[in-house]
Amino acid sequence: MTSDAFSAIPLAYRLFFLYIEPISAIVGAFYAGLRPTEYLTYLASSAASAKLAQSPPTPTLISLYQLSNLYLLFALNEHLVLSSTASRRTWRALLLGLLVADLGHLATMVPLAWEKGFAEVFLRAWRWNAMEWGSVGFVYAGATMRSCFLMGVGLGEDAKQEKEE
């Protein structure tokens, strides 16, 4: 993209969607795929489940490798598609799909909320571990950024005209 085309998308959105979030997804892919026991231990809500995480069964490992692959796909799609265009229509389409995925990702945390309590998992950020920050806090940040973009926040008058087209 030329620098003129780049300026059509505000810097905060470019930084977050082209770099910060894809790098975060690659970190998730690394842990799920190359350090699955650490990944599972971060999800453990008790000492007993943390102990089980140390030797995950084959189906669990396969699921984590698949998750790792999906994190990588997410990172590549987001970075490569959005960095290839300044079309706000394309950005909106991709970000809407990712917003739906954000809601699905938060829903995957419900079993942990059943064990620890919904407020513990979804509201009490000061008590979150690294996995909860990644799986809840960072998802909140991504969903907020996507919602702001989709609502035209910071996009100026051109965004309102494009929505009408």
PDB file of C-alpha atoms in Angstrom:
ATOM      1  CA  MET A   1       0.000   0.000   0.000  1.00  0.00           C
ATOM      2  CA  THR A   2       1.203   3.520  -0.722  1.00  0.00           C
ATOM      3  CA  SER A   3       1.596   5.960   2.122  1.00  0.00           C
ATOM      4  CA  ASP A   4      -1.470   7.875   0.846  1.00  0.00           C
ATOM      5  CA  ALA A   5      -3.549   4.707   0.966  1.00  0.00           C
ATOM      6  CA  PHE A   6      -2.156   3.928   4.411  1.00  0.00           C
ATOM      7  CA  SER A   7      -3.327   7.297   5.705  1.00  0.00           C
ATOM      8  CA  ALA A   8      -6.935   6.342   4.898  1.00  0.00           C
ATOM      9  CA  ILE A   9      -6.789   4.021   7.928  1.00  0.00           C
ATOM     10  CA  PRO A  10      -5.885   5.795  11.197  1.00  0.00           C
ATOM     11  CA  LEU A  11      -2.566   4.868  12.805  1.00  0.00           C
ATOM     12  CA  ALA A  12      -4.092   3.344  15.963  1.00  0.00           C
ATOM     13  CA  TYR A  13      -6.069   0.849  13.871  1.00  0.00           C
ATOM     14  CA  ARG A  14      -3.096   0.046  11.628  1.00  0.00           C
ATOM     15  CA  LEU A  15      -0.804  -0.568  14.595  1.00  0.00           C
ATOM     16  CA  PHE A  16      -3.286  -2.778  16.406  1.00  0.00           C
ATOM     17  CA  PHE A  17      -4.671  -4.810  13.484  1.00  0.00           C
ATOM     18  CA  LEU A  18      -1.520  -5.092  11.376  1.00  0.00           C
ATOM     19  CA  TYR A  19       1.061  -5.676  14.105  1.00  0.00           C
ATOM     20  CA  ILE A  20      -0.001  -5.915  17.758  1.00  0.00           C
ATOM     21  CA  GLU A  21      -2.841  -8.407  17.351  1.00  0.00           C
ATOM     22  CA  PRO A  22      -1.131 -10.656  14.770  1.00  0.00           C
ATOM     23  CA  ILE A  23       1.984 -10.849  16.967  1.00  0.00           C
ATOM     24  CA  SER A  24      -0.206 -11.721  19.941  1.00  0.00           C
ATOM     25  CA  ALA A  25      -1.861 -14.496  17.914  1.00  0.00           C
ATOM     26  CA  ILE A  26       1.568 -15.856  16.953  1.00  0.00           C
ATOM     27  CA  VAL A  27       2.480 -15.966  20.658  1.00  0.00           C
ATOM     28  CA  GLY A  28      -0.708 -17.967  21.267  1.00  0.00           C
ATOM     29  CA  ALA A  29       0.215 -20.291  18.382  1.00  0.00           C
ATOM     30  CA  PHE A  30       3.665 -20.791  19.870  1.00  0.00           C
ATOM     31  CA  TYR A  31       2.358 -21.801  23.284  1.00  0.00           C
ATOM     32  CA  ALA A  32      -0.523 -23.957  22.040  1.00  0.00           C
ATOM     33  CA  GLY A  33       1.660 -25.751  19.489  1.00  0.00           C
ATOM     34  CA  LEU A  34       5.145 -25.853  20.969  1.00  0.00           C
ATOM     35  CA  ARG A  35       4.490 -25.591  24.707  1.00  0.00           C
ATOM     36  CA  PRO A  36       1.136 -27.325  25.169  1.00  0.00           C
ATOM     37  CA  THR A  37       1.690 -28.299  28.805  1.00  0.00           C
ATOM     38  CA  GLU A  38       2.446 -24.673  29.734  1.00  0.00           C
ATOM     39  CA  TYR A  39      -0.607 -23.567  27.769  1.00  0.00           C
ATOM     40  CA  LEU A  40      -2.847 -26.033  29.610  1.00  0.00           C
ATOM     41  CA  THR A  41      -1.316 -25.204  32.987  1.00  0.00           C
ATOM     42  CA  TYR A  42      -2.228 -21.534  32.491  1.00  0.00           C
ATOM     43  CA  LEU A  43      -5.830 -22.646  31.915  1.00  0.00           C
ATOM     44  CA  ALA A  44      -5.900 -24.800  35.056  1.00  0.00           C
ATOM     45  CA  SER A  45      -8.159 -23.515  37.809  1.00  0.00           C
ATOM     46  CA  SER A  46      -6.892 -25.898  40.497  1.00  0.00           C
ATOM     47  CA  ALA A  47      -3.784 -27.815  41.488  1.00  0.00           C
ATOM     48  CA  ALA A  48      -5.478 -31.052  40.379  1.00  0.00           C
ATOM     49  CA  SER A  49      -6.184 -29.769  36.872  1.00  0.00           C
ATOM     50  CA  ALA A  50      -2.671 -28.273  36.688  1.00  0.00           C
ATOM     51  CA  LYS A  51      -1.262 -31.719  37.431  1.00  0.00           C
ATOM     52  CA  LEU A  52      -3.408 -33.253  34.659  1.00  0.00           C
ATOM     53  CA  ALA A  53      -2.045 -30.636  32.249  1.00  0.00           C
ATOM     54  CA  GLN A  54       1.466 -32.061  32.635  1.00  0.00           C
ATOM     55  CA  SER A  55       0.677 -35.144  30.543  1.00  0.00           C
ATOM     56  CA  PRO A  56      -2.195 -34.320  28.207  1.00  0.00           C
ATOM     57  CA  PRO A  57      -3.818 -37.173  26.286  1.00  0.00           C
ATOM     58  CA  THR A  58      -3.337 -37.437  22.532  1.00  0.00           C
ATOM     59  CA  PRO A  59      -6.768 -35.935  21.638  1.00  0.00           C
ATOM     60  CA  THR A  60      -5.951 -32.886  23.764  1.00  0.00           C
ATOM     61  CA  LEU A  61      -2.581 -32.473  22.064  1.00  0.00           C
ATOM     62  CA  ILE A  62      -4.198 -32.763  18.639  1.00  0.00           C
ATOM     63  CA  SER A  63      -6.726 -30.097  19.637  1.00  0.00           C
ATOM     64  CA  LEU A  64      -3.941 -27.787  20.810  1.00  0.00           C
ATOM     65  CA  TYR A  65      -1.988 -28.274  17.577  1.00  0.00           C
ATOM     66  CA  GLN A  66      -5.138 -27.459  15.626  1.00  0.00           C
ATOM     67  CA  LEU A  67      -5.689 -24.392  17.810  1.00  0.00           C
ATOM     68  CA  SER A  68      -2.098 -23.345  17.155  1.00  0.00           C
ATOM     69  CA  ASN A  69      -2.713 -23.657  13.433  1.00  0.00           C
ATOM     70  CA  LEU A  70      -5.862 -21.513  13.713  1.00  0.00           C
ATOM     71  CA  TYR A  71      -4.002 -18.821  15.675  1.00  0.00           C
ATOM     72  CA  LEU A  72      -1.430 -18.756  12.884  1.00  0.00           C
ATOM     73  CA  LEU A  73      -4.190 -18.541  10.260  1.00  0.00           C
ATOM     74  CA  PHE A  74      -5.800 -15.690  12.207  1.00  0.00           C
ATOM     75  CA  ALA A  75      -2.495 -13.779  12.359  1.00  0.00           C
ATOM     76  CA  LEU A  76      -1.707 -14.271   8.682  1.00  0.00           C
ATOM     77  CA  ASN A  77      -5.220 -13.446   7.464  1.00  0.00           C
ATOM     78  CA  GLU A  78      -5.460 -10.317   9.533  1.00  0.00           C
ATOM     79  CA  HIS A  79      -2.021  -8.985   8.646  1.00  0.00           C
ATOM     80  CA  LEU A  80      -1.856 -10.007   4.988  1.00  0.00           C
ATOM     81  CA  VAL A  81      -5.404  -9.046   4.005  1.00  0.00           C
ATOM     82  CA  LEU A  82      -5.520  -5.743   5.865  1.00  0.00           C
ATOM     83  CA  SER A  83      -1.995  -4.696   4.849  1.00  0.00           C
ATOM     84  CA  SER A  84      -2.856  -5.296   1.195  1.00  0.00           C
ATOM     85  CA  THR A  85      -5.680  -2.757   0.994  1.00  0.00           C
ATOM     86  CA  ALA A  86      -6.910   0.589   2.247  1.00  0.00           C
ATOM     87  CA  SER A  87     -10.469  -0.338   1.311  1.00  0.00           C
ATOM     88  CA  ARG A  88     -12.558   0.327   4.381  1.00  0.00           C
ATOM     89  CA  ARG A  89     -15.154  -2.043   2.974  1.00  0.00           C
ATOM     90  CA  THR A  90     -12.616  -4.886   3.048  1.00  0.00           C
ATOM     91  CA  TRP A  91     -11.433  -3.863   6.509  1.00  0.00           C
ATOM     92  CA  ARG A  92     -15.039  -3.788   7.790  1.00  0.00           C
ATOM     93  CA  ALA A  93     -15.838  -7.206   6.315  1.00  0.00           C
ATOM     94  CA  LEU A  94     -12.794  -8.871   7.862  1.00  0.00           C
ATOM     95  CA  LEU A  95     -13.162  -7.088  11.198  1.00  0.00           C
ATOM     96  CA  LEU A  96     -16.838  -8.032  11.440  1.00  0.00           C
ATOM     97  CA  GLY A  97     -15.879 -11.696  11.010  1.00  0.00           C
ATOM     98  CA  LEU A  98     -13.195 -11.332  13.670  1.00  0.00           C
ATOM     99  CA  LEU A  99     -15.671  -9.640  16.028  1.00  0.00           C
ATOM    100  CA  VAL A 100     -17.898 -12.718  15.745  1.00  0.00           C
ATOM    101  CA  ALA A 101     -14.807 -14.828  16.491  1.00  0.00           C
ATOM    102  CA  ASP A 102     -14.109 -12.653  19.566  1.00  0.00           C
ATOM    103  CA  LEU A 103     -17.526 -13.538  20.960  1.00  0.00           C
ATOM    104  CA  GLY A 104     -16.880 -17.210  20.247  1.00  0.00           C
ATOM    105  CA  HIS A 105     -13.477 -16.995  21.931  1.00  0.00           C
ATOM    106  CA  LEU A 106     -15.025 -15.480  25.043  1.00  0.00           C
ATOM    107  CA  ALA A 107     -17.641 -18.244  25.031  1.00  0.00           C
ATOM    108  CA  THR A 108     -14.830 -20.826  25.206  1.00  0.00           C
ATOM    109  CA  MET A 109     -13.970 -19.411  28.633  1.00  0.00           C
ATOM    110  CA  VAL A 110     -17.386 -20.261  30.084  1.00  0.00           C
ATOM    111  CA  PRO A 111     -16.280 -23.695  31.409  1.00  0.00           C
ATOM    112  CA  LEU A 112     -13.542 -21.949  33.401  1.00  0.00           C
ATOM    113  CA  ALA A 113     -16.167 -19.475  34.638  1.00  0.00           C
ATOM    114  CA  TRP A 114     -18.293 -22.398  35.832  1.00  0.00           C
ATOM    115  CA  GLU A 115     -15.355 -23.506  37.995  1.00  0.00           C
ATOM    116  CA  LYS A 116     -14.039 -20.123  39.173  1.00  0.00           C
ATOM    117  CA  GLY A 117     -17.125 -17.932  38.888  1.00  0.00           C
ATOM    118  CA  PHE A 118     -18.176 -15.636  36.068  1.00  0.00           C
ATOM    119  CA  ALA A 119     -16.948 -12.470  37.775  1.00  0.00           C
ATOM    120  CA  GLU A 120     -13.533 -14.051  38.378  1.00  0.00           C
ATOM    121  CA  VAL A 121     -13.090 -14.920  34.706  1.00  0.00           C
ATOM    122  CA  PHE A 122     -14.811 -12.034  32.950  1.00  0.00           C
ATOM    123  CA  LEU A 123     -14.573  -9.032  35.309  1.00  0.00           C
ATOM    124  CA  ARG A 124     -11.858  -9.197  37.963  1.00  0.00           C
ATOM    125  CA  ALA A 125      -8.893  -8.290  35.776  1.00  0.00           C
ATOM    126  CA  TRP A 126      -6.633  -7.637  38.770  1.00  0.00           C
ATOM    127  CA  ARG A 127      -6.824 -11.365  39.561  1.00  0.00           C
ATOM    128  CA  TRP A 128      -6.241 -12.725  36.038  1.00  0.00           C
ATOM    129  CA  ASN A 129      -3.268 -14.868  35.143  1.00  0.00           C
ATOM    130  CA  ALA A 130      -1.444 -14.539  31.801  1.00  0.00           C
ATOM    131  CA  MET A 131      -3.869 -16.876  30.006  1.00  0.00           C
ATOM    132  CA  GLU A 132      -6.915 -14.985  31.264  1.00  0.00           C
ATOM    133  CA  TRP A 133      -5.337 -11.711  30.151  1.00  0.00           C
ATOM    134  CA  GLY A 134      -4.816 -13.199  26.695  1.00  0.00           C
ATOM    135  CA  SER A 135      -8.116 -15.032  26.448  1.00  0.00           C
ATOM    136  CA  VAL A 136     -10.336 -12.391  28.017  1.00  0.00           C
ATOM    137  CA  GLY A 137      -8.567  -9.045  28.446  1.00  0.00           C
ATOM    138  CA  PHE A 138      -6.880  -8.952  25.062  1.00  0.00           C
ATOM    139  CA  VAL A 139     -10.059 -10.229  23.404  1.00  0.00           C
ATOM    140  CA  TYR A 140     -11.948  -7.375  25.074  1.00  0.00           C
ATOM    141  CA  ALA A 141      -9.365  -4.975  23.609  1.00  0.00           C
ATOM    142  CA  GLY A 142      -9.645  -6.492  20.133  1.00  0.00           C
ATOM    143  CA  ALA A 143     -13.444  -6.516  20.226  1.00  0.00           C
ATOM    144  CA  THR A 144     -13.447  -2.888  21.374  1.00  0.00           C
ATOM    145  CA  MET A 145     -11.083  -1.839  18.573  1.00  0.00           C
ATOM    146  CA  ARG A 146     -13.155  -3.746  15.998  1.00  0.00           C
ATOM    147  CA  SER A 147     -16.414  -2.261  17.304  1.00  0.00           C
ATOM    148  CA  CYS A 148     -14.941   1.236  17.167  1.00  0.00           C
ATOM    149  CA  PHE A 149     -13.774   0.722  13.576  1.00  0.00           C
ATOM    150  CA  LEU A 150     -17.126  -0.738  12.542  1.00  0.00           C
ATOM    151  CA  MET A 151     -18.934   2.241  14.119  1.00  0.00           C
ATOM    152  CA  GLY A 152     -16.604   4.657  12.309  1.00  0.00           C
ATOM    153  CA  VAL A 153     -14.865   6.009  15.406  1.00  0.00           C
ATOM    154  CA  GLY A 154     -11.867   8.067  14.303  1.00  0.00           C
ATOM    155  CA  LEU A 155     -12.566   7.527  10.614  1.00  0.00           C
ATOM    156  CA  GLY A 156     -13.990  10.971   9.924  1.00  0.00           C
ATOM    157  CA  GLU A 157     -16.806  11.980   7.620  1.00  0.00           C
ATOM    158  CA  ASP A 158     -15.645   9.622   4.848  1.00  0.00           C
ATOM    159  CA  ALA A 159     -16.646   6.665   7.023  1.00  0.00           C
ATOM    160  CA  LYS A 160     -20.251   7.870   7.241  1.00  0.00           C
ATOM    161  CA  GLN A 161     -20.447   8.293   3.470  1.00  0.00           C
ATOM    162  CA  GLU A 162     -18.909   4.838   2.853  1.00  0.00           C
ATOM    163  CA  LYS A 163     -21.429   3.193   5.186  1.00  0.00           C
ATOM    164  CA  GLU A 164     -24.271   4.661   3.167  1.00  0.00           C
ATOM    165  CA  GLU A 165     -22.883   3.283  -0.125  1.00  0.00           C
TER     166      GLU A 165
END
